[in-house]
CSV table of C-alpha atoms in Angstrom, one decimal:
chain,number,residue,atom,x,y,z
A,1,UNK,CA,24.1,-17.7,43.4
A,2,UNK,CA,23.5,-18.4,40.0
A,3,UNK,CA,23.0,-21.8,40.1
A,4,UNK,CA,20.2,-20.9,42.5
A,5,UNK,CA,18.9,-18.2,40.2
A,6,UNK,CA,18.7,-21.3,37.4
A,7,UNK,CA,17.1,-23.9,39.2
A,8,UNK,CA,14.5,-21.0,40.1
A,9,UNK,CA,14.1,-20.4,36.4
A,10,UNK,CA,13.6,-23.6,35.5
A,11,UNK,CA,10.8,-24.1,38.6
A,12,UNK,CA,8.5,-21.4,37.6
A,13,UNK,CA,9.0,-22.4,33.5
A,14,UNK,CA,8.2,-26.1,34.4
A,15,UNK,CA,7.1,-26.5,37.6
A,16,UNK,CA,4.9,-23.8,38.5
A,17,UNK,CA,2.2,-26.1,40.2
A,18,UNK,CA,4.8,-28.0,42.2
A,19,UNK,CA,4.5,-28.1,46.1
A,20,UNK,CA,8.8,-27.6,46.1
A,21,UNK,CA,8.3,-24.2,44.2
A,22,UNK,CA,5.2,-23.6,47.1
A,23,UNK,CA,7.7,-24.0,49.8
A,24,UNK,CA,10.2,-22.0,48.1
A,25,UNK,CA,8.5,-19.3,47.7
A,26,UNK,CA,5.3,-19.2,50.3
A,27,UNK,CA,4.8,-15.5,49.7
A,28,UNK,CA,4.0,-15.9,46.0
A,29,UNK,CA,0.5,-17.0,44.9
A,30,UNK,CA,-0.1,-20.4,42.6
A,31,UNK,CA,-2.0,-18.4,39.8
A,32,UNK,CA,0.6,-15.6,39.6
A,33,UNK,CA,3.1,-18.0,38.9
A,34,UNK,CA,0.9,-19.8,36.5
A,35,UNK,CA,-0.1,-16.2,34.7
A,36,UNK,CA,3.8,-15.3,34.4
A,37,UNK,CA,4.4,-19.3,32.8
A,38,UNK,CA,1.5,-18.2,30.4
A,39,UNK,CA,3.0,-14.9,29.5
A,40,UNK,CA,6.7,-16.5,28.6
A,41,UNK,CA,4.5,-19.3,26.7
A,42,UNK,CA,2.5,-16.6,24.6
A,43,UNK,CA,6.1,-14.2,24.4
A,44,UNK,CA,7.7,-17.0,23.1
A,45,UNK,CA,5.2,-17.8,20.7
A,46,UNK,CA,4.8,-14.5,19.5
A,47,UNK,CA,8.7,-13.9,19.3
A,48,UNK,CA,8.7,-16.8,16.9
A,49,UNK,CA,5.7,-15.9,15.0
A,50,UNK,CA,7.4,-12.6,14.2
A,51,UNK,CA,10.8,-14.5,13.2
A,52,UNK,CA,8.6,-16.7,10.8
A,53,UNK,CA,6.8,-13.6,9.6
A,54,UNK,CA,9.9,-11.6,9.1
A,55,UNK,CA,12.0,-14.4,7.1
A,56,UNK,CA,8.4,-15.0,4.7
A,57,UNK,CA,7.8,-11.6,3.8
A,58,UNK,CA,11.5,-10.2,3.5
A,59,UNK,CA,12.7,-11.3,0.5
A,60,UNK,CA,14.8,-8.4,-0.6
A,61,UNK,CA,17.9,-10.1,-0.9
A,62,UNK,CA,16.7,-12.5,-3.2
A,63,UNK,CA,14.9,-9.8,-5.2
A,64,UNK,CA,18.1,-7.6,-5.3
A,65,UNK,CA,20.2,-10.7,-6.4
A,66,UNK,CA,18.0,-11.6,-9.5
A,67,UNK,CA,17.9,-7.8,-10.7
A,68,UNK,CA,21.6,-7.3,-10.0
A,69,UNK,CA,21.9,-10.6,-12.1
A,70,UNK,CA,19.8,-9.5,-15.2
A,71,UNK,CA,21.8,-6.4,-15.3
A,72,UNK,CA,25.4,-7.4,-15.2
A,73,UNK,CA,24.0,-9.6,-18.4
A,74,UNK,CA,22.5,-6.6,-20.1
A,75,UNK,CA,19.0,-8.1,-19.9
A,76,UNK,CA,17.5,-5.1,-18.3
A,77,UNK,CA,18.4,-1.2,-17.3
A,78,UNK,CA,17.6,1.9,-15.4
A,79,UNK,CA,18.4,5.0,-14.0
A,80,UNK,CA,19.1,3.0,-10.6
A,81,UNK,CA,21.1,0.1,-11.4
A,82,UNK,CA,24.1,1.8,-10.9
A,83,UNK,CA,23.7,2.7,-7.5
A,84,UNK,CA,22.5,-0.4,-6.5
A,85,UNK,CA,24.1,-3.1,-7.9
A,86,UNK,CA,27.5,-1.6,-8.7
A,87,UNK,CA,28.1,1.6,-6.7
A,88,UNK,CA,26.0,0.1,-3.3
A,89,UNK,CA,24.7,3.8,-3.0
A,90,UNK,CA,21.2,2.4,-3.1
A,91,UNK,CA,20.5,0.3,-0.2
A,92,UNK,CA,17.7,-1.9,1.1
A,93,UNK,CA,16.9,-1.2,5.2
A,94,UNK,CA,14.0,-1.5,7.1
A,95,UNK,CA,11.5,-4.0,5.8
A,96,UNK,CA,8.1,-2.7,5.4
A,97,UNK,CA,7.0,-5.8,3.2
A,98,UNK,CA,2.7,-6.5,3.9
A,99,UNK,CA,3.1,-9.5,1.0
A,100,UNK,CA,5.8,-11.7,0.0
A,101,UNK,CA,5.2,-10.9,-3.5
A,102,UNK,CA,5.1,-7.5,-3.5
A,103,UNK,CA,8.6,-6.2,-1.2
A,104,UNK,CA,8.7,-3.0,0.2
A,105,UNK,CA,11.6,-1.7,2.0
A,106,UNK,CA,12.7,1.6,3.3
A,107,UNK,CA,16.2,2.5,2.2
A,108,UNK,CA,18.8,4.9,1.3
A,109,UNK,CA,20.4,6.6,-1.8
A,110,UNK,CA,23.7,8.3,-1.3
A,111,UNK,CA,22.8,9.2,2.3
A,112,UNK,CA,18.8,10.5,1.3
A,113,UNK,CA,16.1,8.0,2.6
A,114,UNK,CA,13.8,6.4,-0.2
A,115,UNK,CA,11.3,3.5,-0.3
A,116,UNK,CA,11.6,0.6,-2.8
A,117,UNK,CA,9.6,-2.1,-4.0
A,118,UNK,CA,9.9,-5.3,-5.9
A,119,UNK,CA,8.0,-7.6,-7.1
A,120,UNK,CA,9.0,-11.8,-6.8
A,121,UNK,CA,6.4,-13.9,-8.5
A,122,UNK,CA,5.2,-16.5,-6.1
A,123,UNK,CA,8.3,-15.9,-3.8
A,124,UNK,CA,6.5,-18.1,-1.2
A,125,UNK,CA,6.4,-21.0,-3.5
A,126,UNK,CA,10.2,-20.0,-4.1
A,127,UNK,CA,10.9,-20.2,-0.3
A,128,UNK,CA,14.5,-19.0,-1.2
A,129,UNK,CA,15.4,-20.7,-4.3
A,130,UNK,CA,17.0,-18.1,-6.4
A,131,UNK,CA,17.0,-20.3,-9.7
A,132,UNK,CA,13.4,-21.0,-9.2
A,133,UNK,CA,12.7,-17.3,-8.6
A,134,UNK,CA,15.1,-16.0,-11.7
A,135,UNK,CA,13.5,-18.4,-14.0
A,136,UNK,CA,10.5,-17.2,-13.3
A,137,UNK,CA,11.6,-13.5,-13.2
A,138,UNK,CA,13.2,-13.8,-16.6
A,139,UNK,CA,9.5,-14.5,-18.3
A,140,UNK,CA,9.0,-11.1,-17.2
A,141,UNK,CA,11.7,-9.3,-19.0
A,142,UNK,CA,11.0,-11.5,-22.6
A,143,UNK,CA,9.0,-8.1,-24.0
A,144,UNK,CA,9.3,-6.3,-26.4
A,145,UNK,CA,11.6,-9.2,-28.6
A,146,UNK,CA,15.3,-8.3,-30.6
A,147,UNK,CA,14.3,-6.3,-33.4
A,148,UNK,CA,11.3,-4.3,-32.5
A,149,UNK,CA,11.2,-0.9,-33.6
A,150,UNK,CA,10.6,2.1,-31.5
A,151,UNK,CA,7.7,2.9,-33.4
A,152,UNK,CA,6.7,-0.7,-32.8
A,153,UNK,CA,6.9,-0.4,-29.2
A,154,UNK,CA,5.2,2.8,-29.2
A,155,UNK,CA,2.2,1.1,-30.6
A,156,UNK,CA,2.4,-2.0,-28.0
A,157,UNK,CA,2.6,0.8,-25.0
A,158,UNK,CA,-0.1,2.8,-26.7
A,159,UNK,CA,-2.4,-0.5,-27.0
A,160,UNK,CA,-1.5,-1.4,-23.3
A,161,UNK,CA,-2.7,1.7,-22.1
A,162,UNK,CA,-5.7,1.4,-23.9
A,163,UNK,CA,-7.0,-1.3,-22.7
A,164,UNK,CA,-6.0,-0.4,-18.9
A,165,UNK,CA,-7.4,3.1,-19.4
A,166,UNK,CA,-9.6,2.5,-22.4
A,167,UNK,CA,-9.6,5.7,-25.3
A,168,UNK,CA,-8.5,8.5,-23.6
A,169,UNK,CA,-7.3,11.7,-25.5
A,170,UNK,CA,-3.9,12.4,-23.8
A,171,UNK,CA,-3.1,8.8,-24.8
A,172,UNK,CA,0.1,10.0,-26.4
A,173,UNK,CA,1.2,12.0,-23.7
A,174,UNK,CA,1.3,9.2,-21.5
A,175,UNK,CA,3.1,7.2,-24.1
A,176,UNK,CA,5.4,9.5,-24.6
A,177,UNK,CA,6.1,10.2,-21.0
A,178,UNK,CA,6.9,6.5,-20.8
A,179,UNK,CA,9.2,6.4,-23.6
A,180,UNK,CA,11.2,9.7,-22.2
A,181,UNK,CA,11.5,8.2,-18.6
A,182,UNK,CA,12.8,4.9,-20.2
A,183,UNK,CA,15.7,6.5,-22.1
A,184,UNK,CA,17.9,6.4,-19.1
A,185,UNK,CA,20.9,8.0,-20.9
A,186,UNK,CA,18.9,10.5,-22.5
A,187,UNK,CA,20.3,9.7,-26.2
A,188,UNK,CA,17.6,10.3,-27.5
A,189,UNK,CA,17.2,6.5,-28.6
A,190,UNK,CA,15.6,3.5,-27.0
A,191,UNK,CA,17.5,0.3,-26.5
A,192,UNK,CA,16.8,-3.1,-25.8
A,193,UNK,CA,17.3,-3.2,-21.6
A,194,UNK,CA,15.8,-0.2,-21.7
A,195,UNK,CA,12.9,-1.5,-23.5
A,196,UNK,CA,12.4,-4.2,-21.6
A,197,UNK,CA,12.5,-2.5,-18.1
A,198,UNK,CA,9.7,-0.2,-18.9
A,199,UNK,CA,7.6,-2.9,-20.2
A,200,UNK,CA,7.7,-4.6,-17.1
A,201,UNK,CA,7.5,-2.0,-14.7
A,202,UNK,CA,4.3,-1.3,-16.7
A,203,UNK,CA,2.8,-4.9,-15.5
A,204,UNK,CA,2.9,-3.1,-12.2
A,205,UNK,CA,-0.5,-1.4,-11.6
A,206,UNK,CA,1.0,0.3,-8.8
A,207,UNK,CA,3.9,1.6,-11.2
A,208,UNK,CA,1.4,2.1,-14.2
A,209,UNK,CA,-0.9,4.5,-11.7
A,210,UNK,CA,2.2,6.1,-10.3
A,211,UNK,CA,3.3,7.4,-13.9
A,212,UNK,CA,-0.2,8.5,-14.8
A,213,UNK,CA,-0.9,10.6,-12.0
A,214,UNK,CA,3.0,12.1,-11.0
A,215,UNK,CA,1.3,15.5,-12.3
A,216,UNK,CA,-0.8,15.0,-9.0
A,217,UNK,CA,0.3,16.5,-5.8
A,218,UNK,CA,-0.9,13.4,-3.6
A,219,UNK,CA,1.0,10.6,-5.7
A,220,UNK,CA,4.7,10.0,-4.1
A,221,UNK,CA,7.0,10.5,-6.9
A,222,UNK,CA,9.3,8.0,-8.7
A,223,UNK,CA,12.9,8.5,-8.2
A,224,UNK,CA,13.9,5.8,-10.2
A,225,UNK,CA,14.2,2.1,-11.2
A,226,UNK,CA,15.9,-1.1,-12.0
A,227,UNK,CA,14.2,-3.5,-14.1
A,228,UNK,CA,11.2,-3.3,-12.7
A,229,UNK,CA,12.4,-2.3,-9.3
A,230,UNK,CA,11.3,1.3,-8.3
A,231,UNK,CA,12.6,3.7,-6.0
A,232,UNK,CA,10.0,6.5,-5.0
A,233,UNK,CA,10.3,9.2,-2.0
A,234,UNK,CA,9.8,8.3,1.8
A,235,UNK,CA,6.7,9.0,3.4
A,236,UNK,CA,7.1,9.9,7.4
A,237,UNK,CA,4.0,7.4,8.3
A,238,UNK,CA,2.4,4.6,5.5
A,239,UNK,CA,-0.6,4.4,7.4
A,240,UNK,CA,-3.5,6.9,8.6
A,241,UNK,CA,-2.9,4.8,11.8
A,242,UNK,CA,0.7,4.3,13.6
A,243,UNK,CA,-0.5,1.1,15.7
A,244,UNK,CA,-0.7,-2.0,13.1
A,245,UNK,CA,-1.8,-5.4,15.0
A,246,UNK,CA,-0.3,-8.1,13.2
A,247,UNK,CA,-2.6,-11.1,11.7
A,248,UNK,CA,-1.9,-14.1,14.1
A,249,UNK,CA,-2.5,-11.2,17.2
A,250,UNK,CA,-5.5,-9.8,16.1
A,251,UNK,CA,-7.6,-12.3,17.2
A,252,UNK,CA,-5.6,-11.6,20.9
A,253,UNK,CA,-5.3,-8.2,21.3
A,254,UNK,CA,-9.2,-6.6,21.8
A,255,UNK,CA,-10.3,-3.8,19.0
A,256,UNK,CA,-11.2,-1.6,21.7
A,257,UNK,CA,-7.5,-1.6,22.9
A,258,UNK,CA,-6.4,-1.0,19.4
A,259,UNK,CA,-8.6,1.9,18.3
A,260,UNK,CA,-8.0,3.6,21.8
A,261,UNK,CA,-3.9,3.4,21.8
A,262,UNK,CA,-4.4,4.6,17.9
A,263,UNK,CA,-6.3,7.7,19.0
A,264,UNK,CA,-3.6,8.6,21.8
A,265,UNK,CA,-0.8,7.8,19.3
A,266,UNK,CA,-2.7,10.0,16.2
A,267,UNK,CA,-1.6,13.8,15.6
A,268,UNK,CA,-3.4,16.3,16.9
A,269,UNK,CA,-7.0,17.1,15.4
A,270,UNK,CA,-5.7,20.2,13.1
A,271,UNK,CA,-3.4,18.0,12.0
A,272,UNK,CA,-5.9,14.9,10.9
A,273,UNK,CA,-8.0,17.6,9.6
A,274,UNK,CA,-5.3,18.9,6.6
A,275,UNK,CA,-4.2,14.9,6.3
A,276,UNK,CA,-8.4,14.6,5.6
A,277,UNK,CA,-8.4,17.4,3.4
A,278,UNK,CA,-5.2,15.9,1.2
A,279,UNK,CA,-7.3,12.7,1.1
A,280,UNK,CA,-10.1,14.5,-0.4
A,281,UNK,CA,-8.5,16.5,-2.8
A,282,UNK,CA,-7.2,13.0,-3.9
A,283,UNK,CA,-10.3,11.8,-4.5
A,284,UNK,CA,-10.7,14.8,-7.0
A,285,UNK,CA,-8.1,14.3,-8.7
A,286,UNK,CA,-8.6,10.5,-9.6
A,287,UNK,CA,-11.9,11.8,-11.1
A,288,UNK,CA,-12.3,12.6,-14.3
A,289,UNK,CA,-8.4,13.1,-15.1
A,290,UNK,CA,-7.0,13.3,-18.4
A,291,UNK,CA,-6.8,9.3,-18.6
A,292,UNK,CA,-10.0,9.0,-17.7
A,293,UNK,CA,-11.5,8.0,-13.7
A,294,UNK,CA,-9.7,5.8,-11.5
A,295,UNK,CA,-12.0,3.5,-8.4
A,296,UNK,CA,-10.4,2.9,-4.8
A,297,UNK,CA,-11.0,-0.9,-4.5
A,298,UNK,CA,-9.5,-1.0,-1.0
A,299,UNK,CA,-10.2,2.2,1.5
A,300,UNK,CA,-7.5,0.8,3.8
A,301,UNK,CA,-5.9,3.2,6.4
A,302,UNK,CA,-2.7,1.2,5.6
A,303,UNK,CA,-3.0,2.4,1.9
A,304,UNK,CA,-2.8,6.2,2.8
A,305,UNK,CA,0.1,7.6,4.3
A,306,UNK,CA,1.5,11.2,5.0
A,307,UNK,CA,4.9,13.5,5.2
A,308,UNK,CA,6.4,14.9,8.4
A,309,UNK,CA,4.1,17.8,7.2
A,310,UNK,CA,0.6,16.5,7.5
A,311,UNK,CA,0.7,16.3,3.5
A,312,UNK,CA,-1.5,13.3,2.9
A,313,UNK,CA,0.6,10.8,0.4
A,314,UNK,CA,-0.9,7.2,-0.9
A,315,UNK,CA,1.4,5.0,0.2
A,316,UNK,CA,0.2,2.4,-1.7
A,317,UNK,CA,-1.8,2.6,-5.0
A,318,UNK,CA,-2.4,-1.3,-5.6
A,319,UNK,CA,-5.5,-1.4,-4.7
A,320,UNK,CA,-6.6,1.7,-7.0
A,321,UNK,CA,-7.7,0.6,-10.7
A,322,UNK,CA,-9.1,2.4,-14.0
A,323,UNK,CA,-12.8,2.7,-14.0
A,324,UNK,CA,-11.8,0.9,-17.6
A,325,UNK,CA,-10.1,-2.3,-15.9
A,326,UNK,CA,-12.9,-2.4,-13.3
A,327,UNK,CA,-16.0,-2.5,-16.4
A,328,UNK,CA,-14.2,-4.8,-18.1
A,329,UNK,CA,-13.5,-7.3,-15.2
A,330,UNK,CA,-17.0,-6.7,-13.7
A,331,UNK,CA,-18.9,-6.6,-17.7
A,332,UNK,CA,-20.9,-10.1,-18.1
A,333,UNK,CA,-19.1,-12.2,-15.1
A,334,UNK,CA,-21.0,-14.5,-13.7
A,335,UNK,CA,-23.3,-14.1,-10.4
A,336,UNK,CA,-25.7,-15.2,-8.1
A,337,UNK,CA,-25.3,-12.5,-5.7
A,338,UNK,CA,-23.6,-8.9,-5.3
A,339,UNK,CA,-20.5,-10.2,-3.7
A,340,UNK,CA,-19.8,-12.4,-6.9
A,341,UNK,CA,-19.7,-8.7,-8.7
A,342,UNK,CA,-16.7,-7.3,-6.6
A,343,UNK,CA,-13.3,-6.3,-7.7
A,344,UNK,CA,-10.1,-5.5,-5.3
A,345,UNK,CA,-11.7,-5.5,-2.2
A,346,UNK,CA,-15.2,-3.5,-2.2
A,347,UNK,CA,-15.7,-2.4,-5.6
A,348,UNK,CA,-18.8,-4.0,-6.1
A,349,UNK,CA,-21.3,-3.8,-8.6
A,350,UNK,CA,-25.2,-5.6,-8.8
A,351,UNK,CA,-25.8,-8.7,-10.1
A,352,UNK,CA,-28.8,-9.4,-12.3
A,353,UNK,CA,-30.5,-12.2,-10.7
A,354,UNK,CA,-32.7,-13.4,-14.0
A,355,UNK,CA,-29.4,-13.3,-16.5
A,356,UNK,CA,-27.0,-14.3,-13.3
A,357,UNK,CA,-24.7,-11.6,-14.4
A,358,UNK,CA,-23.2,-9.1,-13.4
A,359,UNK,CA,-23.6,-5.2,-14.6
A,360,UNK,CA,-20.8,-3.4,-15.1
A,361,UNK,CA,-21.3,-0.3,-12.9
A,362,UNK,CA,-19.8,0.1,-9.4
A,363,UNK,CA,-22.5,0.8,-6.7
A,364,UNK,CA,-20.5,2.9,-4.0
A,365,UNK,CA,-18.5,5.7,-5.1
A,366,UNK,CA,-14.7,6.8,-3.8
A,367,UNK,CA,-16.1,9.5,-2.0
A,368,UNK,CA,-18.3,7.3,0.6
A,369,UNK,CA,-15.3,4.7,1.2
A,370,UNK,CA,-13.2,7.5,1.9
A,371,UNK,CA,-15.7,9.0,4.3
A,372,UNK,CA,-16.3,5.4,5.8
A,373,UNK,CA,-12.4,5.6,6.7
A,374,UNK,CA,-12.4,9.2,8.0
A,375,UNK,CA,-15.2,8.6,10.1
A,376,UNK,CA,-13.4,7.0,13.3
A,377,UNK,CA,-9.9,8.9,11.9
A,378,UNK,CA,-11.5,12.6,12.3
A,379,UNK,CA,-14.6,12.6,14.7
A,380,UNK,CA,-12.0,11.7,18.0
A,381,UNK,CA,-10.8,14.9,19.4
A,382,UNK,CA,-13.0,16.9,17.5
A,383,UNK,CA,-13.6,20.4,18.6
A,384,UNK,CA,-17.2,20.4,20.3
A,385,UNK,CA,-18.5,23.0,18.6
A,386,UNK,CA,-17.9,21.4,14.8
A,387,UNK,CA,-18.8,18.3,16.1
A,388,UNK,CA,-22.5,18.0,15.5
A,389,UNK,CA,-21.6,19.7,11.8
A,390,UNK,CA,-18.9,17.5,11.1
A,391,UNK,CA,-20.7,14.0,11.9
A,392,UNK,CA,-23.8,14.9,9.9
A,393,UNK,CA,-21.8,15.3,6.5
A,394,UNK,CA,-20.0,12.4,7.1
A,395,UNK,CA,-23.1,10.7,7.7
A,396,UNK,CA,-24.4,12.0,4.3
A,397,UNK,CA,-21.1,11.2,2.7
A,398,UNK,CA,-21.0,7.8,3.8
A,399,UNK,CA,-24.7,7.0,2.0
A,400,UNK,CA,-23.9,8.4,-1.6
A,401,UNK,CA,-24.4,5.4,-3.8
A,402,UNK,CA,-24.3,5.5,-7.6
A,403,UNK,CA,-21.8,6.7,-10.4
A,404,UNK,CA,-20.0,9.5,-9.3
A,405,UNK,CA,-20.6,10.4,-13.4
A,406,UNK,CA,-24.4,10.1,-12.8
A,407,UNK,CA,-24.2,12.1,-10.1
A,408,UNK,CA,-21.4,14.4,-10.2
A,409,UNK,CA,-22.7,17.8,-8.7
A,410,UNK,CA,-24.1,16.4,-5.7
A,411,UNK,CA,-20.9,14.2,-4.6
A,412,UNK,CA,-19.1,17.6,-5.9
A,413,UNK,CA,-21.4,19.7,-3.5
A,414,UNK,CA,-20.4,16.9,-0.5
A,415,UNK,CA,-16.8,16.5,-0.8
A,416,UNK,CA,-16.4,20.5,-1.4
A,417,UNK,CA,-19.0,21.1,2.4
A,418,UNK,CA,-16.6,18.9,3.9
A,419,UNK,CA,-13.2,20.5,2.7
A,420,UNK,CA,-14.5,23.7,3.4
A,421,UNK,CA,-16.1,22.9,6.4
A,422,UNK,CA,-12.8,22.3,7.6
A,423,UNK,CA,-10.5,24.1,5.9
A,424,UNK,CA,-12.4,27.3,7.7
A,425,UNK,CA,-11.2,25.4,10.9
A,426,UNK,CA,-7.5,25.2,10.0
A,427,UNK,CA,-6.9,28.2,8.2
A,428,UNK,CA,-5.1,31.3,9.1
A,429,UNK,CA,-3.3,28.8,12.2
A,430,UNK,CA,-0.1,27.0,12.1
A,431,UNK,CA,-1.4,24.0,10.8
A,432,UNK,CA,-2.6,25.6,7.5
């Protein structure tokens, strides 16, 4: 019997045109054979495809082994090293990892879930070599040098911020939030590791952002670090959408199917509707803060995430920069069209055609990128009667153009029509 069951294996893998395999099996139809060869072919290949992805992207091993190494050597510190690279309380999990550079990972420490990140400079070029990727990790931990004062490296964290924020006037409250969450043993003094650590989890813009808005109720907050591994707290979902197609199947799998398995997977409307209202209320608070306004360069619905209750979360800031950062990049570069003018992703600003330069202002504002996102996220499932009401202002939201600065009551009056346009929805019900 089951050398009969092989031999019939082997027939519809290999032979599935044959006449024997007709004669075998009269009952079954040429093309369904040939359709069920295809769909081992195109399993296979996607099995494999996935095995490739997997061992490219997940690299926390190596990056665990490099910080663990700098630390037993004193090189670096943190209020996590313990746990992880001496106690094992801090563990790496699930890999959630969209970049071989940048590793993500959902973990645990001492039995509570977190997420932590790690950065490994060109880790694909390092396919695995940890000497390779130490030597290059080690550049990153050569800041500030042996014999640097404190108030030395108060003014090098105070002229870093500067030029990522530009002159802001809670400057030194930033700088000396910094300096208190690097003095891991709370002595009241600042040593070398210690120094070096912070330093380099400030060459993270994620990590920079992160500390500059933990005031803010939609940033996750930072648990601790390593180096310049973080640990922050878990988000329930990292994406607005649960259904992510991955690159080499997205030119398989139709759009159509996509979007309509993500609108039978996504919580119910009440629920999108406070998730929406979270994402709004982000937006205000990354305008005009107290170190200065902050662009979206990437309205992803794989950057914005949420808790198991509807509270909307960013799960990744990366792709959020200082309207400082995004001047300056932007501020004479040379152009021959828009695109040329265009930070992160999509903020873009106009090129002057005559000079072939660029200017430095960004033509779309948060608030329409967002809107652009919300669109498909919030108008499925809507309730009929708010549906007319609801797709107008996101019509008008989507075609705000200019600095927000220029024209800050108006895209005030917008974003405040739509929150309170459905806020009055919500409210008074179980999903408020």
């Amino acid at each position: 019997m089951a050398r009969a069951l092989r031999r019939l294996i082997h027939l519809v893998l290999f032979c599935p045109l044959s006449k024997g395999l007709q004669s075998r099996l009269p009952s079954v139809k040429v093309k369904y054979l040939l359709l069920a060869w295809l769909g081992v072919l195109v399993a296979s290949w996607v099995l494999y495809m996935q095995y490739a992805s997997y061992s490219e992207l997940c690299r926390g091993h190596v990056c665990q082994a490099i910080i663990c190494d700098h630390y037993k050597r004193g090189v670096i510190s943190g209020s996590s090293c313990k746990a992880l690279c001496e106690e094992k309380t801090l563990t790496l999990r699930h890999c959630m990892s969209a970049s071989s550079r940048h590793q993500v990972y959902a973990g645990h420490w001492k039995e509570r879930p977190v997420v932590i990140k790690c950065d490994i400079e060109d880790a694909a070029k390092a396919d695995g070599d940890l000497d390779l990727a130490n030597r290059r990790k080690r550049s990153l931990f050569d800041k500030p040098t042996r014999g640097t004062s404190v108030d030395e490296f108060k003014e090098m964290l105070h002229h870093f911020i500067k030029a990522n924020f530009g002159e802001q006037p809670s400057l030194k409250v930033l700088v000396d939030r910094i300096i208190s969450m690097a003095d891991v043993n709370q002595d009241g003094k600042l040593s070398l590791a210690e120094a070096k650590s912070i330093w380099a989890l400030l060459q993270v813009n994620e990590f920079l952002l992160m500390v500059a808005l933990q005031e803010k109720e939609h940033t996750p907050k930072i648990l601790g670090f390593c180096g310049d591994l973080y640990v922050t707290e878990p988000l329930g979902h990292t994406s607005l959408y649960r259904l992510e197609v991955p690159l080499y199947l997205q030119s398989l799998v139709p759009e159509a199917l996509v979007s309509g398995l993500n609108h039978w997977l996504a919580p119910a409307w009440p629920r999108r509707a406070r998730i929406t209202i979270g994402l709004l209320e982000f937006v205000e608070e990354v305008f005009h803060g107290p170190y200065g306004s902050f662009l979206i360069c990437d309205a992803s619905p794989r950057h914005v995430g949420y808790n198991s209750k509807y509270d909307c979360k960013m799960a990744d800031l990366r792709a959020v920069a200082s309207e400082e950062a995004v001047r300056a990049y932007l501020k004479g570069r040379r152009c021959e069209t828009n695109v040329d003018c265009t930070y992160g992703r999509d903020c873009t600003g106009t090129c002057d055609r005559l000079a072939k330069r660029c200017n430095a202002d960004v033509v779309q504002p948060n608030l329409a990128k967002v809107c652009a996102l919300l669109q498909d996220f919030l108008l499925f499932g809507a309730p009929p009667e708010l549906r007319g009401d609801l797709e107008r202002q996101l019509r008008t939201c989507v075609t705000l153009s200019g600095l927000a600065s220029q024209m800050e009551v108006h895209h005030s009056l917008v974003l405040n029509n739509l929150k309170t346009l459905l806020w009055k929805k919500i409210s008074n019900t179980q999903y408020s």
